[in-house]
Coordinates of C-alpha atoms (C1' of nucleotides) in Angstrom, one line a residue:
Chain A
X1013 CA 17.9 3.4 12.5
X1014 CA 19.8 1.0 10.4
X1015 CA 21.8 -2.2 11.8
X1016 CA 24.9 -2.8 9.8
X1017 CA 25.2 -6.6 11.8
X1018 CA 21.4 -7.8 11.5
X1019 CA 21.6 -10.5 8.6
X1020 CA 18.7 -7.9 6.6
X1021 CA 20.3 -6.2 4.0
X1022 CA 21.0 -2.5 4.3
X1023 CA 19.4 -1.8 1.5
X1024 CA 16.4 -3.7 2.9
X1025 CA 16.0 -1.9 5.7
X1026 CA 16.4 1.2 4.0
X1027 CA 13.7 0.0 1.7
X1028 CA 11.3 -0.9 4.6
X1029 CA 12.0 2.5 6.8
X1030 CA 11.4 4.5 3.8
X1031 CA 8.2 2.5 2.8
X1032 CA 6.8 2.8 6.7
X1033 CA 7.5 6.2 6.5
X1034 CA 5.4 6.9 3.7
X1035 CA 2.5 4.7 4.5
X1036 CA 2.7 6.3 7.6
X1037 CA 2.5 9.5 6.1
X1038 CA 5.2 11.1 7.0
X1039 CA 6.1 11.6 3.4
X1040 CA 3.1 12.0 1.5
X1041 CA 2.0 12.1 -1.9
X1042 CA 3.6 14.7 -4.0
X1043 CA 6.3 14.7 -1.1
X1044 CA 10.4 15.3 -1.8
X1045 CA 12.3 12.6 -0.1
X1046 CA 15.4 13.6 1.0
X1047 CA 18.4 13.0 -1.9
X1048 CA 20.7 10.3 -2.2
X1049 CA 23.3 12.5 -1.2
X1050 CA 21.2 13.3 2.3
X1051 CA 20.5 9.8 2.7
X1052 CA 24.6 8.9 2.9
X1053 CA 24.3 11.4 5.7
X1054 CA 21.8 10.8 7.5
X1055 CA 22.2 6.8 7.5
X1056 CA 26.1 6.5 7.0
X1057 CA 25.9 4.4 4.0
X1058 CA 27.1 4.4 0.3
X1059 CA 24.6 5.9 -2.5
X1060 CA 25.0 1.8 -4.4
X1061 CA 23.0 0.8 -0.9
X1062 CA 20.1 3.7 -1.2
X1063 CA 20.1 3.4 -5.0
X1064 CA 18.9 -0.4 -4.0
X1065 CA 16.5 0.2 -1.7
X1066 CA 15.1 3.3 -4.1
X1067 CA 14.5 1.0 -7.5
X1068 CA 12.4 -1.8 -5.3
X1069 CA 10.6 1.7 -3.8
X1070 CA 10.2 2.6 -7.7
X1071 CA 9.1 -0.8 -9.0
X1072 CA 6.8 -1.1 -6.1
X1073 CA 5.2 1.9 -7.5
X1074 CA 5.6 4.1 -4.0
X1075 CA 8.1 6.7 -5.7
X1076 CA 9.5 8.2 -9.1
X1077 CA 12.8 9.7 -9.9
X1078 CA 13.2 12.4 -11.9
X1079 CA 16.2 12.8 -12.8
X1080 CA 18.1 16.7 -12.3
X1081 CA 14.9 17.1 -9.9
X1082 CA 14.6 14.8 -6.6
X1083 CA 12.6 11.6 -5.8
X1084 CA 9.3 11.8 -4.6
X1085 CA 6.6 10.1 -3.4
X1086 CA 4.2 8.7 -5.2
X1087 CA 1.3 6.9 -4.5
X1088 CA -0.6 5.3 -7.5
X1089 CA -3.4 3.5 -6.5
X1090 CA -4.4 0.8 -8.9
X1091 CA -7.7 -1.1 -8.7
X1092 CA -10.4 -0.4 -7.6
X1093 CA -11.4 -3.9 -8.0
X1094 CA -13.8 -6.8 -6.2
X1095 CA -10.5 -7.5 -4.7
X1096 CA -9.9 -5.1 -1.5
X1097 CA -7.5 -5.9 1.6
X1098 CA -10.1 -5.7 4.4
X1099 CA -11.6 -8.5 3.3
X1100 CA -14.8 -9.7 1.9
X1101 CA -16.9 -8.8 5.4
X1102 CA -16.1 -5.4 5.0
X1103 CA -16.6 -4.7 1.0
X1104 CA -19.9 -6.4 2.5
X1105 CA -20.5 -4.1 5.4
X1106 CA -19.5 -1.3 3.5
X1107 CA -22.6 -2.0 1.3
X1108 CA -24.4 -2.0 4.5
X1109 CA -25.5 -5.5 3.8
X1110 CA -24.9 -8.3 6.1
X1111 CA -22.0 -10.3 5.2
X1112 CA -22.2 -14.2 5.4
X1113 CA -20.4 -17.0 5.1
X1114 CA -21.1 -21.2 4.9
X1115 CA -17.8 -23.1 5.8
X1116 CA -18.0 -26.1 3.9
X1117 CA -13.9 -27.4 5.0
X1118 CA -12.1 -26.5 8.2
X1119 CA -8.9 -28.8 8.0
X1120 CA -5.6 -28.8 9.4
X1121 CA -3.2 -29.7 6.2
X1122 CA -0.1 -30.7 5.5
X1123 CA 2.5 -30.0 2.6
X1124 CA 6.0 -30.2 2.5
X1125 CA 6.3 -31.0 6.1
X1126 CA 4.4 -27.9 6.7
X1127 CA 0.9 -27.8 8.3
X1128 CA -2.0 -25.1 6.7
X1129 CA -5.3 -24.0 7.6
X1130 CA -7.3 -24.9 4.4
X1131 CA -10.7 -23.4 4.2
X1132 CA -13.5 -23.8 1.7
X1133 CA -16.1 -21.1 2.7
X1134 CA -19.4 -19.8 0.4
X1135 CA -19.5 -16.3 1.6
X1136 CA -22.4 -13.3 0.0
X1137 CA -24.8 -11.5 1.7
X1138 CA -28.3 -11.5 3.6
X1139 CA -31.0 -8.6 2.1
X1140 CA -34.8 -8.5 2.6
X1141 CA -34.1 -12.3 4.1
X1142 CA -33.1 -13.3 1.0
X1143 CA -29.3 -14.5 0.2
X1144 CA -27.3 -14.3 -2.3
X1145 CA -24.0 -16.1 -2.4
X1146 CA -21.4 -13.9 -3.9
X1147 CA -18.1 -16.1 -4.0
X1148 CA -16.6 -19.6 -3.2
X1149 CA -13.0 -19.4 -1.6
X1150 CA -10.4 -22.0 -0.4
X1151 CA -7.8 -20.4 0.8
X1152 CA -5.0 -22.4 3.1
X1153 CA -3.0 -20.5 5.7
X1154 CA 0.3 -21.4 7.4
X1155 CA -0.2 -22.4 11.2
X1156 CA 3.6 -22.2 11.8
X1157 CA 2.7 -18.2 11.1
X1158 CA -0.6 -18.4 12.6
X1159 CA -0.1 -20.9 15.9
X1160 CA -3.4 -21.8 16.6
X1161 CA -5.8 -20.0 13.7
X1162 CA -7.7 -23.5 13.2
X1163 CA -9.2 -22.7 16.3
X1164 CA -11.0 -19.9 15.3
X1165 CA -15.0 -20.4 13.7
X1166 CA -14.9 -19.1 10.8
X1167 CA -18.9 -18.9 10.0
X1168 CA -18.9 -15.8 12.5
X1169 CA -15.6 -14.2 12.0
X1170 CA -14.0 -12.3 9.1
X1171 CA -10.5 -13.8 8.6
X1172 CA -8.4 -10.9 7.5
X1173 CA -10.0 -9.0 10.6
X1174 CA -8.5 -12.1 13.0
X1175 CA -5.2 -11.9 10.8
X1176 CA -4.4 -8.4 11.2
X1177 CA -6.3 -7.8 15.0
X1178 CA -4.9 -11.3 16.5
X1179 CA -1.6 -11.8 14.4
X1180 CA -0.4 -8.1 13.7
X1181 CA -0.4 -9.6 10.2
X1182 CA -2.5 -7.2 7.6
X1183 CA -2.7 -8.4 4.2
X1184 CA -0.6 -6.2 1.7
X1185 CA -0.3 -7.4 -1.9
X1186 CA -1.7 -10.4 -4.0
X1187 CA -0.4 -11.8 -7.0
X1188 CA -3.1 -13.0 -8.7
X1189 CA -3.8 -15.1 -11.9
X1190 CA -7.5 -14.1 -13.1
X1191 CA -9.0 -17.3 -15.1
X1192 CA -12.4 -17.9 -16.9
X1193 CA -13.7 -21.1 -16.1
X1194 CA -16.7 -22.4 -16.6
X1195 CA -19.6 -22.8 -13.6
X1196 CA -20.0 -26.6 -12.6
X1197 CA -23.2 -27.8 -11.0
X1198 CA -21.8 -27.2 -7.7
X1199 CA -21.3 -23.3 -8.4
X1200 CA -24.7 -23.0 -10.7
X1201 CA -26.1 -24.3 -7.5
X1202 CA -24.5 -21.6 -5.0
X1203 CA -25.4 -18.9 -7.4
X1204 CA -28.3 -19.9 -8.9
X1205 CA -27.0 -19.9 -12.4
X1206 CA -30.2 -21.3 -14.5
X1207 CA -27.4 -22.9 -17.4
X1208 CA -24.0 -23.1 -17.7
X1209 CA -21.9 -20.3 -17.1
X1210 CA -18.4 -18.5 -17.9
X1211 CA -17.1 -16.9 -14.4
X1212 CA -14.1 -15.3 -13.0
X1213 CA -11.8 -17.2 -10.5
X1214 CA -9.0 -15.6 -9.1
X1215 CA -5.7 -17.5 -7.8
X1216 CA -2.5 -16.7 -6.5
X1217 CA -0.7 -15.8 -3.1
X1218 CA -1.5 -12.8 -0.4
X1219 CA 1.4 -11.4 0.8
X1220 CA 2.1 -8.6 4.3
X1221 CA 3.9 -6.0 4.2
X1222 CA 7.2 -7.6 4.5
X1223 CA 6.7 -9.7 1.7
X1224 CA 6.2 -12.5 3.4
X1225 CA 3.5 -14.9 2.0
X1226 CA 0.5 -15.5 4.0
X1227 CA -2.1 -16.8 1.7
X1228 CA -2.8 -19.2 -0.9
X1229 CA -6.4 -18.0 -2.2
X1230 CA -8.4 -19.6 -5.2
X1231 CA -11.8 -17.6 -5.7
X1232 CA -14.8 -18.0 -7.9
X1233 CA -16.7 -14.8 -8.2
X1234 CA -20.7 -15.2 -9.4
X1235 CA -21.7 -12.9 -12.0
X1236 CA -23.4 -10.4 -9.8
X1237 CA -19.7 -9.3 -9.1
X1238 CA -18.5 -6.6 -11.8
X1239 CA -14.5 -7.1 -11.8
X1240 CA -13.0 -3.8 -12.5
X1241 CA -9.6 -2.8 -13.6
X1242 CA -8.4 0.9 -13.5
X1243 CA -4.5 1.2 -13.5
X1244 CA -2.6 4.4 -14.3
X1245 CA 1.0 4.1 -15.4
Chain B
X45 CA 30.9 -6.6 -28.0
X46 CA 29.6 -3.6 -25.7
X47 CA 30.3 -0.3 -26.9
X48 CA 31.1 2.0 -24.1
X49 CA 30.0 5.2 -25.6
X50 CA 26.8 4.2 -26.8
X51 CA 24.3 6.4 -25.2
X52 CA 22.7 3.0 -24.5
X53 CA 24.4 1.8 -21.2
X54 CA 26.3 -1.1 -20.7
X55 CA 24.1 -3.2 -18.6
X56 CA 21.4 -2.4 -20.9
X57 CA 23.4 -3.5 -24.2
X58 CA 24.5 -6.5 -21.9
X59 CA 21.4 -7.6 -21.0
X60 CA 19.8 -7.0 -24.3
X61 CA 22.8 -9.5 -25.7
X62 CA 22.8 -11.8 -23.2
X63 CA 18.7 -12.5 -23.7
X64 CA 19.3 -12.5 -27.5
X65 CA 21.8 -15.5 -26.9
X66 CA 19.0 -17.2 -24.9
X67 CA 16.1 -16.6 -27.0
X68 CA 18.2 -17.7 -30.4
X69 CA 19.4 -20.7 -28.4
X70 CA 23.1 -20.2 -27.8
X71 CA 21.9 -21.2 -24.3
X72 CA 19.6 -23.3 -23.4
X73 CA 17.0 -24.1 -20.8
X74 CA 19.1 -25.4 -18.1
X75 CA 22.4 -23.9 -19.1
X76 CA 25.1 -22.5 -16.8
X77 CA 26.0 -19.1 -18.0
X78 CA 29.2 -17.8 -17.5
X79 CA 29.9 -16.7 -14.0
X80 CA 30.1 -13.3 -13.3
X81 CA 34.0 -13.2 -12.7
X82 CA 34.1 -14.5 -16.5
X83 CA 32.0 -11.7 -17.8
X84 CA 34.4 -8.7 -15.9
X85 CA 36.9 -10.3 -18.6
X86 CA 34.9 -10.9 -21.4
X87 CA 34.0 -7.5 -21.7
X88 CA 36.0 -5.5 -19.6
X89 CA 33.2 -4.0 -17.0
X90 CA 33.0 -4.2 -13.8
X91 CA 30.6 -6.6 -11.1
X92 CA 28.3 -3.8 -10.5
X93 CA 27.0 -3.5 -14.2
X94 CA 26.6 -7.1 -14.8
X95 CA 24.9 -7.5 -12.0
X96 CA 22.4 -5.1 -12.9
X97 CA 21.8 -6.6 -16.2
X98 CA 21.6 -10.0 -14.2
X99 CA 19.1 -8.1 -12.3
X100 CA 17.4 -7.7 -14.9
X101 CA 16.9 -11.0 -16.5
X102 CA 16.1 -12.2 -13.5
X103 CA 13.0 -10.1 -13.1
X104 CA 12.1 -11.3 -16.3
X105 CA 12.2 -14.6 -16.0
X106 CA 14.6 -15.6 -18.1
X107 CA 17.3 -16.5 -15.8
X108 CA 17.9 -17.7 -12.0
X109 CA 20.8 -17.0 -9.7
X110 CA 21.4 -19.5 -7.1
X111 CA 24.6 -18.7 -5.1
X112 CA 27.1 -20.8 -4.8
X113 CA 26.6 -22.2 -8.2
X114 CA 25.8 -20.1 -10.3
X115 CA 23.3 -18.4 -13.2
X116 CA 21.3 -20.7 -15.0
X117 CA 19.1 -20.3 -18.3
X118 CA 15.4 -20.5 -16.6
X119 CA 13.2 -19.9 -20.1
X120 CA 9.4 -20.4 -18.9
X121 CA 7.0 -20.5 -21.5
X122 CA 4.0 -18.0 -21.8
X123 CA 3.0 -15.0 -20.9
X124 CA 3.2 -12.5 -18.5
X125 CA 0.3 -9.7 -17.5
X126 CA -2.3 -9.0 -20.8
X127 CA -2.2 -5.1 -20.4
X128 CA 0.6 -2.7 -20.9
X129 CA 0.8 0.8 -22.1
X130 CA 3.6 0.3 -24.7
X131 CA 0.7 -1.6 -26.4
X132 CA 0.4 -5.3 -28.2
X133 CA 3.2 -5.0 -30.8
X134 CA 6.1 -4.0 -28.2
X135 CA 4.6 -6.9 -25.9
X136 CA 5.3 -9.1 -28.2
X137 CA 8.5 -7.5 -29.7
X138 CA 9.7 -7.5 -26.5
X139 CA 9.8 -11.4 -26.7
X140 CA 11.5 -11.4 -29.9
X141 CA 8.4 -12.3 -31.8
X142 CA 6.4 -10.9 -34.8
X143 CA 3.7 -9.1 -34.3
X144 CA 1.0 -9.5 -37.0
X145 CA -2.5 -8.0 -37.4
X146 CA -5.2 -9.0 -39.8
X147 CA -7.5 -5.6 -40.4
X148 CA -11.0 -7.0 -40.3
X149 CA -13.3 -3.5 -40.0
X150 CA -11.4 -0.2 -41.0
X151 CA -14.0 2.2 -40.8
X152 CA -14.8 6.0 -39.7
X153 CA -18.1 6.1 -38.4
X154 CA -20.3 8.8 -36.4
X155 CA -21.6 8.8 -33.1
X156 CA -23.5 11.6 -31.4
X157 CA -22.0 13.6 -34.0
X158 CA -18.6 12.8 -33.6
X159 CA -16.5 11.1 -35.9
X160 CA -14.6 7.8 -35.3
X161 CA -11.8 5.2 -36.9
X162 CA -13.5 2.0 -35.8
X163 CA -11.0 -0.6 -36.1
X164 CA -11.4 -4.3 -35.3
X165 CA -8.3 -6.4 -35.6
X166 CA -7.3 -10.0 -34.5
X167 CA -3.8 -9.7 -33.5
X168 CA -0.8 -12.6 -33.3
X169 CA 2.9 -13.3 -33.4
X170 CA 4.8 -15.1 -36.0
X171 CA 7.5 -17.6 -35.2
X172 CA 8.7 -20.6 -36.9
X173 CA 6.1 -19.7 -40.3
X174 CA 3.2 -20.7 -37.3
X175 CA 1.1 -17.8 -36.8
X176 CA -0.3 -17.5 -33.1
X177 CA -3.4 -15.6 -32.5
X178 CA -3.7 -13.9 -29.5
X179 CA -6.3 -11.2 -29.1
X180 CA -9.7 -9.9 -31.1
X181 CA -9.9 -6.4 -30.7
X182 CA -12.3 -3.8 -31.3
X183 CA -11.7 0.2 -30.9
X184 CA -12.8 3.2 -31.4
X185 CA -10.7 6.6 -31.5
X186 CA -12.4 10.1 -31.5
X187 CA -10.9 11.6 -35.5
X188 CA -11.1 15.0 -34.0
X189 CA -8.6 14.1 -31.6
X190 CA -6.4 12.4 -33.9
X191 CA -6.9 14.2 -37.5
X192 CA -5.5 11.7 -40.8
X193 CA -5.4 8.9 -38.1
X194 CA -7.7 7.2 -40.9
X195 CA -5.6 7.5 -43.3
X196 CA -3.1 5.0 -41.5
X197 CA -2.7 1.0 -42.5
X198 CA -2.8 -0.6 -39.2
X199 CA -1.5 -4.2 -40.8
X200 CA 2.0 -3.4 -40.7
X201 CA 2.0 -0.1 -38.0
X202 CA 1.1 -0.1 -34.1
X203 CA -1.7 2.2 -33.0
X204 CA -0.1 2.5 -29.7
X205 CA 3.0 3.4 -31.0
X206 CA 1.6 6.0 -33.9
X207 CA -0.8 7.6 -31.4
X208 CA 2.4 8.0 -29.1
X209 CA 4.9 9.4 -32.0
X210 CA 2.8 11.1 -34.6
X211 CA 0.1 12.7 -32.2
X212 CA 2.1 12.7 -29.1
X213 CA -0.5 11.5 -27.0
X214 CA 0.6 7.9 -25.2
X215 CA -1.8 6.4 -23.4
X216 CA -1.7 6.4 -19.4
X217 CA -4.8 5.2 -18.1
X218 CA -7.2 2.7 -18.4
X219 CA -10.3 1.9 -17.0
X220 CA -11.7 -2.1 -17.6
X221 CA -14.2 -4.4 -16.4
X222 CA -12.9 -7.6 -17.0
X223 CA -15.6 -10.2 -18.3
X224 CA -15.9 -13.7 -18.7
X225 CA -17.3 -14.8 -21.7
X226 CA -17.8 -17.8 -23.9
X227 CA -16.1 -18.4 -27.6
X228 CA -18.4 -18.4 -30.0
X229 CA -17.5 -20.0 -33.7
X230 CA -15.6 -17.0 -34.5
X231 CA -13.5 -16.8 -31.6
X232 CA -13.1 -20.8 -31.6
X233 CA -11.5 -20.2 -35.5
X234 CA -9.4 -17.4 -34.6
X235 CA -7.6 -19.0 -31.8
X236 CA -7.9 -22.9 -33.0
X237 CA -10.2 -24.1 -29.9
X238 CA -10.9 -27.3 -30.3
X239 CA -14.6 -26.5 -28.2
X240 CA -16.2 -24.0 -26.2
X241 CA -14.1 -22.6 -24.1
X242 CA -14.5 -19.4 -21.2
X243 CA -12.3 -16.4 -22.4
X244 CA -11.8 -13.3 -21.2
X245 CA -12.7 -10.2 -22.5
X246 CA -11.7 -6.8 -21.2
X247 CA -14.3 -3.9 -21.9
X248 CA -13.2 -0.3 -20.9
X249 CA -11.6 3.1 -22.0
X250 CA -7.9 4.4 -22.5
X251 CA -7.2 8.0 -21.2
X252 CA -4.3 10.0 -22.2
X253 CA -2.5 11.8 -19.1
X254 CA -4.2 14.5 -18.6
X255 CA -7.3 12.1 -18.0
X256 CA -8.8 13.0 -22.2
X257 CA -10.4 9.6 -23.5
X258 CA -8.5 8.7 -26.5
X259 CA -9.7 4.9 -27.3
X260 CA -12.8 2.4 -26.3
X261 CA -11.4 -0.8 -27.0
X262 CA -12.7 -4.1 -25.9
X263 CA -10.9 -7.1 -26.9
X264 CA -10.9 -10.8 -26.3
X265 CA -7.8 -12.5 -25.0
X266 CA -6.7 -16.5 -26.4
X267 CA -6.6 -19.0 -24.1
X268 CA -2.2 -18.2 -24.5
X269 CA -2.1 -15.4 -22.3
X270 CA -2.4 -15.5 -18.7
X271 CA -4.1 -12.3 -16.7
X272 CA -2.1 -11.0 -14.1
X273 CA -2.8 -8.8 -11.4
X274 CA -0.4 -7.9 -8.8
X275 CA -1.5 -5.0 -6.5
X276 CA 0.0 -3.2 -3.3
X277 CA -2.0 -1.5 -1.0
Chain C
dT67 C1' 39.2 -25.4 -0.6
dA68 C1' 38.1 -22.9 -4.8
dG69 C1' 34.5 -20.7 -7.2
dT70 C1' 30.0 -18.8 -7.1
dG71 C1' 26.6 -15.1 -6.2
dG72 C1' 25.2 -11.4 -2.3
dT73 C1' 26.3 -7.2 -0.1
dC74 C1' 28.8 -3.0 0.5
dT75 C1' 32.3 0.8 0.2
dA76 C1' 34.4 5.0 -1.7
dG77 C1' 35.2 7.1 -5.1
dA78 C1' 34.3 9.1 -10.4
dC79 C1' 32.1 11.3 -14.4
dC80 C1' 27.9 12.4 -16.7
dA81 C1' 23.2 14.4 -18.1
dC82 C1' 19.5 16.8 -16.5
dG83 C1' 16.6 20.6 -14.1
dG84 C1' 16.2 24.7 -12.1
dT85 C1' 18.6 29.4 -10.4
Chain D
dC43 C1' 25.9 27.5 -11.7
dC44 C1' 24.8 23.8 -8.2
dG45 C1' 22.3 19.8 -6.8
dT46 C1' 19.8 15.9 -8.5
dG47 C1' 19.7 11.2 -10.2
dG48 C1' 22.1 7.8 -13.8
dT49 C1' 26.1 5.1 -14.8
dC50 C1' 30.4 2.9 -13.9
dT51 C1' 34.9 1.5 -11.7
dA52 C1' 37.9 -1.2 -8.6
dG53 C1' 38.1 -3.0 -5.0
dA54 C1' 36.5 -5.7 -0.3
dC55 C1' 34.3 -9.3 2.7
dC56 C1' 30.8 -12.6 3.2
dA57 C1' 27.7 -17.0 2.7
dC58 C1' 26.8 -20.6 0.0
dT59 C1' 27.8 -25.0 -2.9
dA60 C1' 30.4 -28.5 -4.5
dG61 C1' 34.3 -31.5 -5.2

DNA sequence: TAGTGGTCTAGACCACGGT
DNA sequence: CCGTGGTCTAGACCACTAG
């Protein structure tokens, strides 16, 4: 249940119980949660505290109120973009191509006192022997999270996969700036662009499901990637 | 002051204030705003409703709490995400800008029978008599679906908001690819680039809630606004 | 120590939706 | 009509910052 002594807010916990509870699917789509009034009850707190946790529930897009009528769950799925959460080795496998990557940087960092993982991988796909290089990433990764993740070769191994099978750490939401830049001689090389270029690049932060910041990511898409953007209010 | 039988509520008229004071400049980047013990007495409310007006600012960026000192004016420059549904004139409204439009093409023509208002329109703000141009957009909107909607001057009137209140039919949905593209003299005069620079354009359709297609739009976004794309799983 | 924001309680009244 | 969420009050205690 709730803690009223751990130093998370009751309203945060509320707000993470409820959410588990629906990814979970123990609420599902279209589902009644219980009302504020049943909530008092059943945890023993004041309807300020629910009404907290509810309006992050509501901005995060997982449930509506209606007001006279209940709250309920609802899951909006945005996107249906190049950008999914397992990874880039799966988008690939699902394809049934072979996914591949070059790792051009495998460094420990450091910043602010704090050490990273910082990776600069190529990564596309094998076909018919012939490759086609799909995206360039650096990403950088923070090894006080992720004790020993340097260790790890990354040419072989899909790093979300490692991140959510070896840390219990799945990938939940990015923040991402999209920017057209142009292609530089090193990218019209990767993707075999015969002249110069406008691309896509993608950069911003990867976050779990707690909110908690686990990636830095900067990615360059070649054109072969269409970037689509459904969203529903 | 706050007028405590408005139908508006008070940490709505609050907020609203409190951001005009900002954006006119009666505080300033940096400022300390007055604490929230000093607003109870200024206007006679209580905590709880400041704080959610505070909440509020906060979210948009106008304004950062830091406890134990205070709230301070936090007023960051430029944009936030390119697409909402309350369309271009109430984005920039929102900022306490002018929205202006320049009517380029106004036009009904006919495909596969059907008749449509084309419309292409580059589309600004106005502060300080310096005109900002901000998007080139071209649509297209089915006239048997919206009857007269021809008849409309689109200078000085939002489509968004005229599709919403004269044909009660806001737009829900929308369904993009997002392209990189290069400016071409047109674009570079438009949005004063001093050379070629990548843009991005965004090429897709607008569905009403029950999923009808209402608009094909397909617009070109200055170098001003920045894309954002934040997603949850 | 005094003042700030962060959390929480225990009420109240209202507007809305369905019966 | 009752139950729902929407708003608001008047307190309380805490953790943090600064002089």
């Amino acid at each position: 249940m709730l803690n009223k002594n751990d130093y998370v807010p009751l309203y945060e916990q509320l707000r993470k119980l409820l959410r588990r509870q629906i990814l979970k699917g123990e609420y599902k789509n279209g589902d009644l949660l219980p009302s504020e009034n049943e909530l008092m009850k059943m945890y023993g707190i004041t309807r300020t505290t629910i009404r907290k946790a509810m309006e992050a529930l509501v901005r995060e897009g997982l449930v509506q109120q209606i007001h006279g009528r209940g709250t309920f769950v609802r899951f909006q799925e945005i996107t249906k973009t190049v950008w999914n959460f397992q990874g880039f080795s799966s988008l690939v496998k699902e394809r049934n191509e072979i996914p591949i990557s070059k790792v051009f940087q495998h460094e420990v960092i450091r910043k602010n006192g704090e050490a990273y993982l910082k990776l600069r991988r190529l990564r596309g796909m094998s076909r018919d022997d012939q490759i086609t290089w799909m995206t360039l990433d650096d990403s950088e990764l923070p090894l006080r999270r992720f004790p020993g993740l340097d260790q790890y070769r990354f040419e072989q191994r899909s790093l979300y996969a490692t991140l959510e099978k070896d840390y219990q750490c799945p990938p939940r939401f990015v923040n991402l700036d999209i920017i057209p830049v142009l292609s530089d001689e090193e990218l019209m090389d990767y993707f075999g662009l015969p002249s110069i270029k406008p691309l896509l690049k993608a950069k911003g932060q990867v976050y779990d499901e707690d909110g908690h910041q686990i990636e830095t990511v900067s990615v360059v898409y070649s054109p072969v990637f269409a970037f689509k953007l459904a969203r529903s209010l």
